[in-house]
Amino acid sequence: MLGKYRGIYRSTYIPLFIKLLHSIKDLTFEEEVDDRIESLLTQNAKNTRMAIRRDFKRRYLTFDEGLLVKTPLLEFVSHTNDLALIRELLYYHYIRAERIGAEVVMDVLYPRLPNAEYEMEEVMSYLAKKMPEMVERTWHNVYSFLKTALKDFGLLKRVDDRWVAQPYSPKLESFVYALHHEFTVDQNYLNPRVAYLLEEAELPRLFLMSHASVRDYIQRARRAGLISYEVCAGDEQVALIHKSLDRVTTEMIRGIGRG
């Protein structure tokens, strides 16, 4: 489908965007949020500040009739100082907002683990097929900005003179968050089969997780009381016992407080 994907034109701004999230998390109105963001941006050019604000809101905020929705992401920002966890949650929302980046991670890098080199020729060729209506400069922007983003978020590591993706181990909370986002927000599927998680779900591919790692995280989440696990008619299934991302986020935040 032509026009299905948009280019990537901005950096991740991780430290800045974490600062912005902390600053706006208790606000109510979108106008207040815009004013607060504007007061914290130091870029001289108005167009640059507007573009940064637009991408920040598009990636990380939700509004309903001009009111800021207190999302699970904002709840985590409000209740934990674990920067590694916040960074992973930002990555998850970033890669979903920048959809072509998600496709590159899932289709180009994930199948070539455990050592998937981020190669310009291969990525550019893939982008040309996925975004044929775009010009080569756009493909190169996507290649370049995505490379920087994956480095910033810790999913690309330098090995000799190459940038390589290797199997990644997210925080348990990030795994459970993404699991519930995919199966209670994107779709209503409270008892996903383990086979589906391994072969078709986006979660393990976006976080570059091996099959063995996914199974391990399922058991860790079960022991933490965040999900349950059962075998039904020979099929392994995960039960999302808290039934929503909001509720499981509340449970995870309680666990962080107890820890």
C-alpha atoms as an extended CHARMM CRD file, in Angstrom:
* protein
*
       259  EXT
         1         1  MET       CA              0.0000000000        0.0000000000        0.0000000000  PROA      1               0.0000000000
         2         2  LEU       CA              1.5110000000        3.3460000000       -1.0030000000  PROA      2               0.0000000000
         3         3  GLY       CA              1.8290000000        5.8510000000        1.8080000000  PROA      3               0.0000000000
         4         4  LYS       CA              1.6150000000        3.2120000000        4.5180000000  PROA      4               0.0000000000
         5         5  TYR       CA              4.8370000000        4.3450000000        6.1990000000  PROA      5               0.0000000000
         6         6  ARG       CA              6.2420000000        7.7300000000        7.1110000000  PROA      6               0.0000000000
         7         7  GLY       CA              9.8830000000        8.7030000000        7.2510000000  PROA      7               0.0000000000
         8         8  ILE       CA             11.9060000000        9.2010000000       10.4260000000  PROA      8               0.0000000000
         9         9  TYR       CA             13.1770000000       12.7470000000       10.7200000000  PROA      9               0.0000000000
        10        10  ARG       CA             14.0330000000       13.3120000000       14.3840000000  PROA      10              0.0000000000
        11        11  SER       CA             16.4250000000       11.9700000000       16.9820000000  PROA      11              0.0000000000
        12        12  THR       CA             15.3230000000       10.0220000000       20.0600000000  PROA      12              0.0000000000
        13        13  TYR       CA             16.0750000000       12.8880000000       22.4880000000  PROA      13              0.0000000000
        14        14  ILE       CA             15.9760000000       10.3460000000       25.3340000000  PROA      14              0.0000000000
        15        15  PRO       CA             17.2450000000       12.5490000000       28.2190000000  PROA      15              0.0000000000
        16        16  LEU       CA             15.1350000000       15.4970000000       27.0450000000  PROA      16              0.0000000000
        17        17  PHE       CA             11.9860000000       13.4360000000       26.5770000000  PROA      17              0.0000000000
        18        18  ILE       CA             12.3670000000       11.8060000000       30.0140000000  PROA      18              0.0000000000
        19        19  LYS       CA             12.6710000000       15.3140000000       31.4710000000  PROA      19              0.0000000000
        20        20  LEU       CA              9.5600000000       16.4070000000       29.5720000000  PROA      20              0.0000000000
        21        21  LEU       CA              7.5740000000       13.3820000000       30.7580000000  PROA      21              0.0000000000
        22        22  HSD       CA              8.4550000000       14.1450000000       34.3820000000  PROA      22              0.0000000000
        23        23  SER       CA              7.5120000000       17.7730000000       33.8870000000  PROA      23              0.0000000000
        24        24  ILE       CA              4.1050000000       17.2660000000       32.2570000000  PROA      24              0.0000000000
        25        25  LYS       CA              2.8960000000       14.0920000000       34.0160000000  PROA      25              0.0000000000
        26        26  ASP       CA              0.6770000000       15.9620000000       36.5010000000  PROA      26              0.0000000000
        27        27  LEU       CA             -0.8010000000       18.4540000000       34.0410000000  PROA      27              0.0000000000
        28        28  THR       CA             -4.3730000000       18.2680000000       32.7660000000  PROA      28              0.0000000000
        29        29  PHE       CA             -4.9140000000       20.2740000000       29.5930000000  PROA      29              0.0000000000
        30        30  GLU       CA             -3.1480000000       19.9340000000       26.2550000000  PROA      30              0.0000000000
        31        31  GLU       CA             -2.5570000000       23.6790000000       26.1490000000  PROA      31              0.0000000000
        32        32  GLU       CA             -0.7470000000       23.4340000000       29.5060000000  PROA      32              0.0000000000
        33        33  VAL       CA              1.3570000000       20.5960000000       28.1510000000  PROA      33              0.0000000000
        34        34  ASP       CA              2.2870000000       22.5880000000       25.0510000000  PROA      34              0.0000000000
        35        35  ASP       CA              3.2670000000       25.6070000000       27.1480000000  PROA      35              0.0000000000
        36        36  ARG       CA              5.3640000000       23.4890000000       29.5110000000  PROA      36              0.0000000000
        37        37  ILE       CA              7.1720000000       21.7840000000       26.6470000000  PROA      37              0.0000000000
        38        38  GLU       CA              7.8550000000       25.1260000000       24.9850000000  PROA      38              0.0000000000
        39        39  SER       CA              9.3180000000       26.4980000000       28.2220000000  PROA      39              0.0000000000
        40        40  LEU       CA             11.7770000000       23.6090000000       28.4640000000  PROA      40              0.0000000000
        41        41  LEU       CA             13.0320000000       23.4980000000       24.8890000000  PROA      41              0.0000000000
        42        42  THR       CA             16.2350000000       25.4240000000       24.2750000000  PROA      42              0.0000000000
        43        43  GLN       CA             16.5100000000       25.1630000000       20.4920000000  PROA      43              0.0000000000
        44        44  ASN       CA             16.6740000000       28.5900000000       18.8590000000  PROA      44              0.0000000000
        45        45  ALA       CA             14.6180000000       27.8170000000       15.7560000000  PROA      45              0.0000000000
        46        46  LYS       CA             10.8540000000       27.8780000000       16.2840000000  PROA      46              0.0000000000
        47        47  ASN       CA             10.2940000000       25.2430000000       13.5840000000  PROA      47              0.0000000000
        48        48  THR       CA             12.7410000000       22.8990000000       15.3310000000  PROA      48              0.0000000000
        49        49  ARG       CA             10.9820000000       23.3430000000       18.6800000000  PROA      49              0.0000000000
        50        50  MET       CA              7.6130000000       22.6940000000       17.0430000000  PROA      50              0.0000000000
        51        51  ALA       CA              8.9160000000       19.5350000000       15.3570000000  PROA      51              0.0000000000
        52        52  ILE       CA             10.4010000000       18.2050000000       18.6000000000  PROA      52              0.0000000000
        53        53  ARG       CA              7.1590000000       18.8980000000       20.4620000000  PROA      53              0.0000000000
        54        54  ARG       CA              5.1350000000       17.2130000000       17.7290000000  PROA      54              0.0000000000
        55        55  ASP       CA              7.2730000000       14.0630000000       17.7940000000  PROA      55              0.0000000000
        56        56  PHE       CA              7.2950000000       13.9370000000       21.5980000000  PROA      56              0.0000000000
        57        57  LYS       CA              3.5080000000       14.0820000000       21.7140000000  PROA      57              0.0000000000
        58        58  ARG       CA              3.0610000000       11.6490000000       18.8350000000  PROA      58              0.0000000000
        59        59  ARG       CA              5.3770000000        9.0660000000       20.3560000000  PROA      59              0.0000000000
        60        60  TYR       CA              4.5490000000        9.2980000000       24.0370000000  PROA      60              0.0000000000
        61        61  LEU       CA              1.3450000000       11.1770000000       24.8820000000  PROA      61              0.0000000000
        62        62  THR       CA             -2.3730000000       10.5780000000       24.4530000000  PROA      62              0.0000000000
        63        63  PHE       CA             -5.0550000000       13.2550000000       24.5840000000  PROA      63              0.0000000000
        64        64  ASP       CA             -8.8250000000       12.9510000000       24.7500000000  PROA      64              0.0000000000
        65        65  GLU       CA            -10.7900000000       16.0910000000       23.8620000000  PROA      65              0.0000000000
        66        66  GLY       CA             -7.9050000000       18.3060000000       24.9200000000  PROA      66              0.0000000000
        67        67  LEU       CA             -7.1980000000       16.4640000000       28.1730000000  PROA      67              0.0000000000
        68        68  LEU       CA             -3.9820000000       14.5840000000       28.9000000000  PROA      68              0.0000000000
        69        69  VAL       CA             -4.6870000000       10.8790000000       29.4210000000  PROA      69              0.0000000000
        70        70  LYS       CA             -2.8250000000        9.4200000000       32.4110000000  PROA      70              0.0000000000
        71        71  THR       CA             -1.4310000000        6.4630000000       30.5230000000  PROA      71              0.0000000000
        72        72  PRO       CA              0.4880000000        3.5190000000       31.9880000000  PROA      72              0.0000000000
        73        73  LEU       CA              3.6730000000        5.0740000000       30.6030000000  PROA      73              0.0000000000
        74        74  LEU       CA              3.0580000000        8.2270000000       32.6470000000  PROA      74              0.0000000000
        75        75  GLU       CA              2.2760000000        6.0800000000       35.6870000000  PROA      75              0.0000000000
        76        76  PHE       CA              5.6620000000        4.3970000000       35.4230000000  PROA      76              0.0000000000
        77        77  VAL       CA              7.3830000000        7.7550000000       34.9830000000  PROA      77              0.0000000000
        78        78  SER       CA              5.6020000000        8.9670000000       38.1280000000  PROA      78              0.0000000000
        79        79  HSD       CA              6.5120000000        5.9850000000       40.2950000000  PROA      79              0.0000000000
        80        80  THR       CA              9.9860000000        4.7800000000       39.3770000000  PROA      80              0.0000000000
        81        81  ASN       CA             13.4490000000        6.2380000000       38.9550000000  PROA      81              0.0000000000
        82        82  ASP       CA             14.6520000000        3.1370000000       37.1030000000  PROA      82              0.0000000000
        83        83  LEU       CA             16.0980000000        4.7970000000       34.0130000000  PROA      83              0.0000000000
        84        84  ALA       CA             16.7750000000        1.4640000000       32.2990000000  PROA      84              0.0000000000
        85        85  LEU       CA             13.0870000000        0.5640000000       32.5700000000  PROA      85              0.0000000000
        86        86  ILE       CA             11.9220000000        3.9900000000       31.4000000000  PROA      86              0.0000000000
        87        87  ARG       CA             14.3200000000        3.8320000000       28.4640000000  PROA      87              0.0000000000
        88        88  GLU       CA             12.9120000000        0.4470000000       27.3960000000  PROA      88              0.0000000000
        89        89  LEU       CA              9.3360000000        1.7270000000       27.6220000000  PROA      89              0.0000000000
        90        90  LEU       CA             10.3290000000        4.7500000000       25.5660000000  PROA      90              0.0000000000
        91        91  TYR       CA             11.8910000000        2.4270000000       23.0050000000  PROA      91              0.0000000000
        92        92  TYR       CA              8.6920000000        0.3780000000       22.7970000000  PROA      92              0.0000000000
        93        93  HSD       CA              6.5720000000        3.4680000000       22.1490000000  PROA      93              0.0000000000
        94        94  TYR       CA              9.1530000000        4.9980000000       19.8270000000  PROA      94              0.0000000000
        95        95  ILE       CA              9.4430000000        1.9190000000       17.6220000000  PROA      95              0.0000000000
        96        96  ARG       CA              5.6590000000        1.5750000000       17.4280000000  PROA      96              0.0000000000
        97        97  ALA       CA              5.2080000000        5.2400000000       16.5080000000  PROA      97              0.0000000000
        98        98  GLU       CA              7.9790000000        5.0450000000       13.9040000000  PROA      98              0.0000000000
        99        99  ARG       CA              6.4010000000        2.0190000000       12.2550000000  PROA      99              0.0000000000
       100       100  ILE       CA              8.9190000000        1.5770000000        9.4660000000  PROA      100             0.0000000000
       101       101  GLY       CA             11.5930000000        1.2520000000       12.1510000000  PROA      101             0.0000000000
       102       102  ALA       CA              9.6440000000       -1.5850000000       13.7410000000  PROA      102             0.0000000000
       103       103  GLU       CA              9.4540000000       -3.3580000000       10.3870000000  PROA      103             0.0000000000
       104       104  VAL       CA             13.2280000000       -3.1000000000        9.9280000000  PROA      104             0.0000000000
       105       105  VAL       CA             13.8690000000       -4.5080000000       13.4050000000  PROA      105             0.0000000000
       106       106  MET       CA             11.4290000000       -7.3860000000       12.9290000000  PROA      106             0.0000000000
       107       107  ASP       CA             12.1660000000       -8.2660000000        9.2960000000  PROA      107             0.0000000000
       108       108  VAL       CA             15.8420000000       -7.4060000000        8.8400000000  PROA      108             0.0000000000
       109       109  LEU       CA             17.5420000000       -7.7460000000       12.2250000000  PROA      109             0.0000000000
       110       110  TYR       CA             15.5320000000      -10.3090000000       14.1810000000  PROA      110             0.0000000000
       111       111  PRO       CA             15.8030000000      -13.1990000000       11.6660000000  PROA      111             0.0000000000
       112       112  ARG       CA             19.5960000000      -12.8310000000       11.6360000000  PROA      112             0.0000000000
       113       113  LEU       CA             20.2160000000      -13.0250000000       15.3730000000  PROA      113             0.0000000000
       114       114  PRO       CA             22.3780000000      -13.7100000000       17.3270000000  PROA      114             0.0000000000
       115       115  ASN       CA             24.6980000000      -11.3840000000       15.3890000000  PROA      115             0.0000000000
       116       116  ALA       CA             22.6990000000       -9.2100000000       13.0050000000  PROA      116             0.0000000000
       117       117  GLU       CA             24.7860000000       -6.4910000000       11.4460000000  PROA      117             0.0000000000
       118       118  TYR       CA             22.9990000000       -3.2310000000       10.6790000000  PROA      118             0.0000000000
       119       119  GLU       CA             24.1580000000       -2.9000000000        7.0800000000  PROA      119             0.0000000000
       120       120  MET       CA             23.3110000000        0.1640000000        5.0050000000  PROA      120             0.0000000000
       121       121  GLU       CA             22.9160000000       -1.6970000000        1.7100000000  PROA      121             0.0000000000
       122       122  GLU       CA             20.5680000000       -4.2890000000        3.1760000000  PROA      122             0.0000000000
       123       123  VAL       CA             18.4580000000       -1.7900000000        5.1070000000  PROA      123             0.0000000000
       124       124  MET       CA             18.2410000000        0.6060000000        2.1520000000  PROA      124             0.0000000000
       125       125  SER       CA             17.1780000000       -2.2290000000       -0.1500000000  PROA      125             0.0000000000
       126       126  TYR       CA             14.4730000000       -3.2360000000        2.3210000000  PROA      126             0.0000000000
       127       127  LEU       CA             13.2370000000        0.3530000000        2.6310000000  PROA      127             0.0000000000
       128       128  ALA       CA             13.0800000000        0.7320000000       -1.1470000000  PROA      128             0.0000000000
       129       129  LYS       CA             10.6730000000       -2.2190000000       -1.2630000000  PROA      129             0.0000000000
       130       130  LYS       CA              8.5640000000       -1.0710000000        1.6970000000  PROA      130             0.0000000000
       131       131  MET       CA              8.4670000000        2.6390000000        0.7570000000  PROA      131             0.0000000000
       132       132  PRO       CA              8.6560000000        2.7150000000       -3.0640000000  PROA      132             0.0000000000
       133       133  GLU       CA              6.8740000000        6.0670000000       -3.2230000000  PROA      133             0.0000000000
       134       134  MET       CA              9.6450000000        7.7510000000       -1.2120000000  PROA      134             0.0000000000
       135       135  VAL       CA             12.8590000000        9.2110000000       -2.6080000000  PROA      135             0.0000000000
       136       136  GLU       CA             16.2770000000        7.7770000000       -1.8030000000  PROA      136             0.0000000000
       137       137  ARG       CA             17.0290000000       10.6220000000        0.6010000000  PROA      137             0.0000000000
       138       138  THR       CA             14.0620000000        9.5410000000        2.7440000000  PROA      138             0.0000000000
       139       139  TRP       CA             15.2970000000        5.9540000000        2.8100000000  PROA      139             0.0000000000
       140       140  HSD       CA             18.7070000000        7.1650000000        3.9070000000  PROA      140             0.0000000000
       141       141  ASN       CA             17.1640000000        9.3430000000        6.6300000000  PROA      141             0.0000000000
       142       142  VAL       CA             15.2570000000        6.3430000000        7.9550000000  PROA      142             0.0000000000
       143       143  TYR       CA             18.3780000000        4.1830000000        7.8270000000  PROA      143             0.0000000000
       144       144  SER       CA             20.4570000000        6.8150000000        9.6190000000  PROA      144             0.0000000000
       145       145  PHE       CA             17.9750000000        7.9620000000       12.2750000000  PROA      145             0.0000000000
       146       146  LEU       CA             16.9370000000        4.3780000000       13.0580000000  PROA      146             0.0000000000
       147       147  LYS       CA             20.5710000000        3.3520000000       13.4460000000  PROA      147             0.0000000000
       148       148  THR       CA             21.1220000000        6.1760000000       15.9060000000  PROA      148             0.0000000000
       149       149  ALA       CA             17.9160000000        5.3030000000       17.7610000000  PROA      149             0.0000000000
       150       150  LEU       CA             18.8170000000        1.6340000000       18.1410000000  PROA      150             0.0000000000
       151       151  LYS       CA             22.2410000000        2.6810000000       19.4440000000  PROA      151             0.0000000000
       152       152  ASP       CA             20.6550000000        5.1690000000       21.8590000000  PROA      152             0.0000000000
       153       153  PHE       CA             18.2020000000        2.5710000000       23.1520000000  PROA      153             0.0000000000
       154       154  GLY       CA             20.9250000000       -0.0520000000       23.5520000000  PROA      154             0.0000000000
       155       155  LEU       CA             19.8170000000       -2.5110000000       20.8740000000  PROA      155             0.0000000000
       156       156  LEU       CA             22.8330000000       -1.9820000000       18.6260000000  PROA      156             0.0000000000
       157       157  LYS       CA             26.3370000000       -2.6260000000       19.9480000000  PROA      157             0.0000000000
       158       158  ARG       CA             29.6790000000       -1.8870000000       18.3410000000  PROA      158             0.0000000000
       159       159  VAL       CA             31.5920000000       -5.0620000000       17.4960000000  PROA      159             0.0000000000
       160       160  ASP       CA             34.9600000000       -4.2370000000       15.9350000000  PROA      160             0.0000000000
       161       161  ASP       CA             34.0100000000       -1.8140000000       13.1580000000  PROA      161             0.0000000000
       162       162  ARG       CA             30.4090000000       -2.9930000000       12.7830000000  PROA      162             0.0000000000
       163       163  TRP       CA             27.1170000000       -2.1660000000       14.5000000000  PROA      163             0.0000000000
       164       164  VAL       CA             25.4300000000       -5.4020000000       15.4960000000  PROA      164             0.0000000000
       165       165  ALA       CA             22.1040000000       -6.3900000000       17.0610000000  PROA      165             0.0000000000
       166       166  GLN       CA             22.3150000000       -9.2690000000       19.5170000000  PROA      166             0.0000000000
       167       167  PRO       CA             19.6850000000      -10.9840000000       21.6870000000  PROA      167             0.0000000000
       168       168  TYR       CA             18.3780000000       -8.4830000000       24.2130000000  PROA      168             0.0000000000
       169       169  SER       CA             17.0930000000       -9.0410000000       27.7540000000  PROA      169             0.0000000000
       170       170  PRO       CA             14.5790000000       -6.3580000000       28.7520000000  PROA      170             0.0000000000
       171       171  LYS       CA             13.3920000000       -5.6660000000       32.2590000000  PROA      171             0.0000000000
       172       172  LEU       CA             10.6040000000       -8.0130000000       33.3430000000  PROA      172             0.0000000000
       173       173  GLU       CA              8.2970000000       -5.0010000000       33.6460000000  PROA      173             0.0000000000
       174       174  SER       CA              9.0310000000       -4.0190000000       30.0380000000  PROA      174             0.0000000000
       175       175  PHE       CA              8.2120000000       -7.5340000000       28.8430000000  PROA      175             0.0000000000
       176       176  VAL       CA              4.9210000000       -7.6160000000       30.7570000000  PROA      176             0.0000000000
       177       177  TYR       CA              4.0660000000       -4.0690000000       29.6410000000  PROA      177             0.0000000000
       178       178  ALA       CA              4.6290000000       -4.8730000000       25.9680000000  PROA      178             0.0000000000
       179       179  LEU       CA              2.7960000000       -8.2020000000       26.3160000000  PROA      179             0.0000000000
       180       180  HSD       CA             -0.2890000000       -6.4780000000       27.6860000000  PROA      180             0.0000000000
       181       181  HSD       CA             -0.0620000000       -3.6070000000       25.2140000000  PROA      181             0.0000000000
       182       182  GLU       CA             -0.0570000000       -6.0040000000       22.2830000000  PROA      182             0.0000000000
       183       183  PHE       CA             -2.8090000000       -8.2760000000       23.5760000000  PROA      183             0.0000000000
       184       184  THR       CA             -5.1390000000       -5.9560000000       25.5330000000  PROA      184             0.0000000000
       185       185  VAL       CA             -4.6830000000       -2.5830000000       23.7900000000  PROA      185             0.0000000000
       186       186  ASP       CA             -3.9190000000       -3.5000000000       20.1800000000  PROA      186             0.0000000000
       187       187  GLN       CA             -6.2050000000       -6.5240000000       20.3110000000  PROA      187             0.0000000000
       188       188  ASN       CA             -8.4010000000       -8.3290000000       22.8210000000  PROA      188             0.0000000000
       189       189  TYR       CA             -6.6930000000      -11.6800000000       23.2460000000  PROA      189             0.0000000000
       190       190  LEU       CA             -6.3620000000      -12.5430000000       26.9380000000  PROA      190             0.0000000000
       191       191  ASN       CA             -5.1620000000      -16.1250000000       26.4770000000  PROA      191             0.0000000000
       192       192  PRO       CA             -2.4670000000      -16.0730000000       23.7870000000  PROA      192             0.0000000000
       193       193  ARG       CA             -0.8490000000      -19.3810000000       22.9670000000  PROA      193             0.0000000000
       194       194  VAL       CA              2.8570000000      -19.6100000000       23.6710000000  PROA      194             0.0000000000
       195       195  ALA       CA              3.3630000000      -20.8080000000       20.0920000000  PROA      195             0.0000000000
       196       196  TYR       CA              1.7360000000      -17.5880000000       18.8620000000  PROA      196             0.0000000000
       197       197  LEU       CA              3.9770000000      -15.5080000000       21.1120000000  PROA      197             0.0000000000
       198       198  LEU       CA              7.0500000000      -17.2240000000       19.7390000000  PROA      198             0.0000000000
       199       199  GLU       CA              6.1650000000      -17.2220000000       16.0460000000  PROA      199             0.0000000000
       200       200  GLU       CA              3.7980000000      -14.3410000000       15.3400000000  PROA      200             0.0000000000
       201       201  ALA       CA              3.7060000000      -11.7730000000       18.1550000000  PROA      201             0.0000000000
       202       202  GLU       CA              5.6230000000       -8.5390000000       17.7200000000  PROA      202             0.0000000000
       203       203  LEU       CA              6.8700000000       -8.3580000000       21.3100000000  PROA      203             0.0000000000
       204       204  PRO       CA              9.8150000000      -10.7890000000       21.0880000000  PROA      204             0.0000000000
       205       205  ARG       CA             10.8610000000       -9.4730000000       17.6910000000  PROA      205             0.0000000000
       206       206  LEU       CA             10.8200000000       -5.8290000000       18.7410000000  PROA      206             0.0000000000
       207       207  PHE       CA             12.9140000000       -6.6420000000       21.8070000000  PROA      207             0.0000000000
       208       208  LEU       CA             15.1530000000       -9.1120000000       19.9150000000  PROA      208             0.0000000000
       209       209  MET       CA             14.3330000000      -11.9660000000       22.3150000000  PROA      209             0.0000000000
       210       210  SER       CA             15.1400000000      -15.5980000000       21.6250000000  PROA      210             0.0000000000
       211       211  HSD       CA             12.4850000000      -18.2880000000       22.0350000000  PROA      211             0.0000000000
       212       212  ALA       CA             14.2260000000      -19.6140000000       25.1450000000  PROA      212             0.0000000000
       213       213  SER       CA             14.2790000000      -16.1170000000       26.6150000000  PROA      213             0.0000000000
       214       214  VAL       CA             10.5510000000      -15.6060000000       25.9960000000  PROA      214             0.0000000000
       215       215  ARG       CA              9.7760000000      -18.8690000000       27.7880000000  PROA      215             0.0000000000
       216       216  ASP       CA             11.9510000000      -17.7900000000       30.7100000000  PROA      216             0.0000000000
       217       217  TYR       CA             10.1940000000      -14.4230000000       30.9630000000  PROA      217             0.0000000000
       218       218  ILE       CA              6.7900000000      -16.1120000000       30.9060000000  PROA      218             0.0000000000
       219       219  GLN       CA              7.7510000000      -18.1730000000       33.9460000000  PROA      219             0.0000000000
       220       220  ARG       CA              9.2570000000      -15.1690000000       35.7280000000  PROA      220             0.0000000000
       221       221  ALA       CA              6.0800000000      -13.1760000000       35.1270000000  PROA      221             0.0000000000
       222       222  ARG       CA              4.0100000000      -16.1150000000       36.3780000000  PROA      222             0.0000000000
       223       223  ARG       CA              6.0470000000      -16.3570000000       39.5820000000  PROA      223             0.0000000000
       224       224  ALA       CA              5.6070000000      -12.6180000000       40.1020000000  PROA      224             0.0000000000
       225       225  GLY       CA              1.8160000000      -12.9800000000       39.8670000000  PROA      225             0.0000000000
       226       226  LEU       CA              1.5930000000      -10.8530000000       36.7350000000  PROA      226             0.0000000000
       227       227  ILE       CA              0.2650000000      -13.5780000000       34.4250000000  PROA      227             0.0000000000
       228       228  SER       CA             -0.6480000000      -17.2310000000       34.6960000000  PROA      228             0.0000000000
       229       229  TYR       CA              0.4450000000      -20.1350000000       32.5530000000  PROA      229             0.0000000000
       230       230  GLU       CA             -1.4640000000      -23.2890000000       31.6970000000  PROA      230             0.0000000000
       231       231  VAL       CA             -1.5610000000      -26.1770000000       29.2820000000  PROA      231             0.0000000000
       232       232  CYS       CA             -4.9780000000      -26.5870000000       27.6670000000  PROA      232             0.0000000000
       233       233  ALA       CA             -5.6870000000      -29.4310000000       25.2340000000  PROA      233             0.0000000000
       234       234  GLY       CA             -1.9810000000      -29.7980000000       24.6530000000  PROA      234             0.0000000000
       235       235  ASP       CA             -1.4660000000      -26.0920000000       23.9340000000  PROA      235             0.0000000000
       236       236  GLU       CA              0.6380000000      -23.9330000000       26.2210000000  PROA      236             0.0000000000
       237       237  GLN       CA             -1.2150000000      -20.7160000000       26.9880000000  PROA      237             0.0000000000
       238       238  VAL       CA             -0.5440000000      -17.4960000000       28.8250000000  PROA      238             0.0000000000
       239       239  ALA       CA             -3.4610000000      -15.9970000000       30.7490000000  PROA      239             0.0000000000
       240       240  LEU       CA             -3.4380000000      -12.2330000000       31.1970000000  PROA      240             0.0000000000
       241       241  ILE       CA             -5.1000000000      -12.3940000000       34.5940000000  PROA      241             0.0000000000
       242       242  HSD       CA             -5.1060000000       -8.6260000000       35.1780000000  PROA      242             0.0000000000
       243       243  LYS       CA             -6.9820000000       -8.1880000000       31.8800000000  PROA      243             0.0000000000
       244       244  SER       CA             -5.6590000000       -4.7250000000       30.9890000000  PROA      244             0.0000000000
       245       245  LEU       CA             -2.4520000000       -2.7450000000       30.6790000000  PROA      245             0.0000000000
       246       246  ASP       CA             -3.6730000000       -0.2560000000       33.2830000000  PROA      246             0.0000000000
       247       247  ARG       CA             -4.3010000000       -2.9330000000       35.9110000000  PROA      247             0.0000000000
       248       248  VAL       CA             -1.0910000000       -4.8470000000       35.3580000000  PROA      248             0.0000000000
       249       249  THR       CA              0.8170000000       -1.5480000000       35.4580000000  PROA      249             0.0000000000
       250       250  THR       CA             -0.7240000000       -0.8110000000       38.8560000000  PROA      250             0.0000000000
       251       251  GLU       CA              0.3520000000       -4.2670000000       40.0460000000  PROA      251             0.0000000000
       252       252  MET       CA              3.8990000000       -3.8090000000       38.7460000000  PROA      252             0.0000000000
       253       253  ILE       CA              4.1950000000       -0.3950000000       40.4080000000  PROA      253             0.0000000000
       254       254  ARG       CA              3.0840000000       -1.9510000000       43.6890000000  PROA      254             0.0000000000
       255       255  GLY       CA              5.8050000000       -4.5380000000       43.2280000000  PROA      255             0.0000000000
       256       256  ILE       CA              8.3790000000       -1.8170000000       42.6100000000  PROA      256             0.0000000000
       257       257  GLY       CA              7.2460000000       -0.1240000000       45.8270000000  PROA      257             0.0000000000
       258       258  ARG       CA              7.5390000000       -3.3570000000       47.8040000000  PROA      258             0.0000000000
       259       259  GLY       CA             10.9710000000       -4.0000000000       46.2980000000  PROA      259             0.0000000000
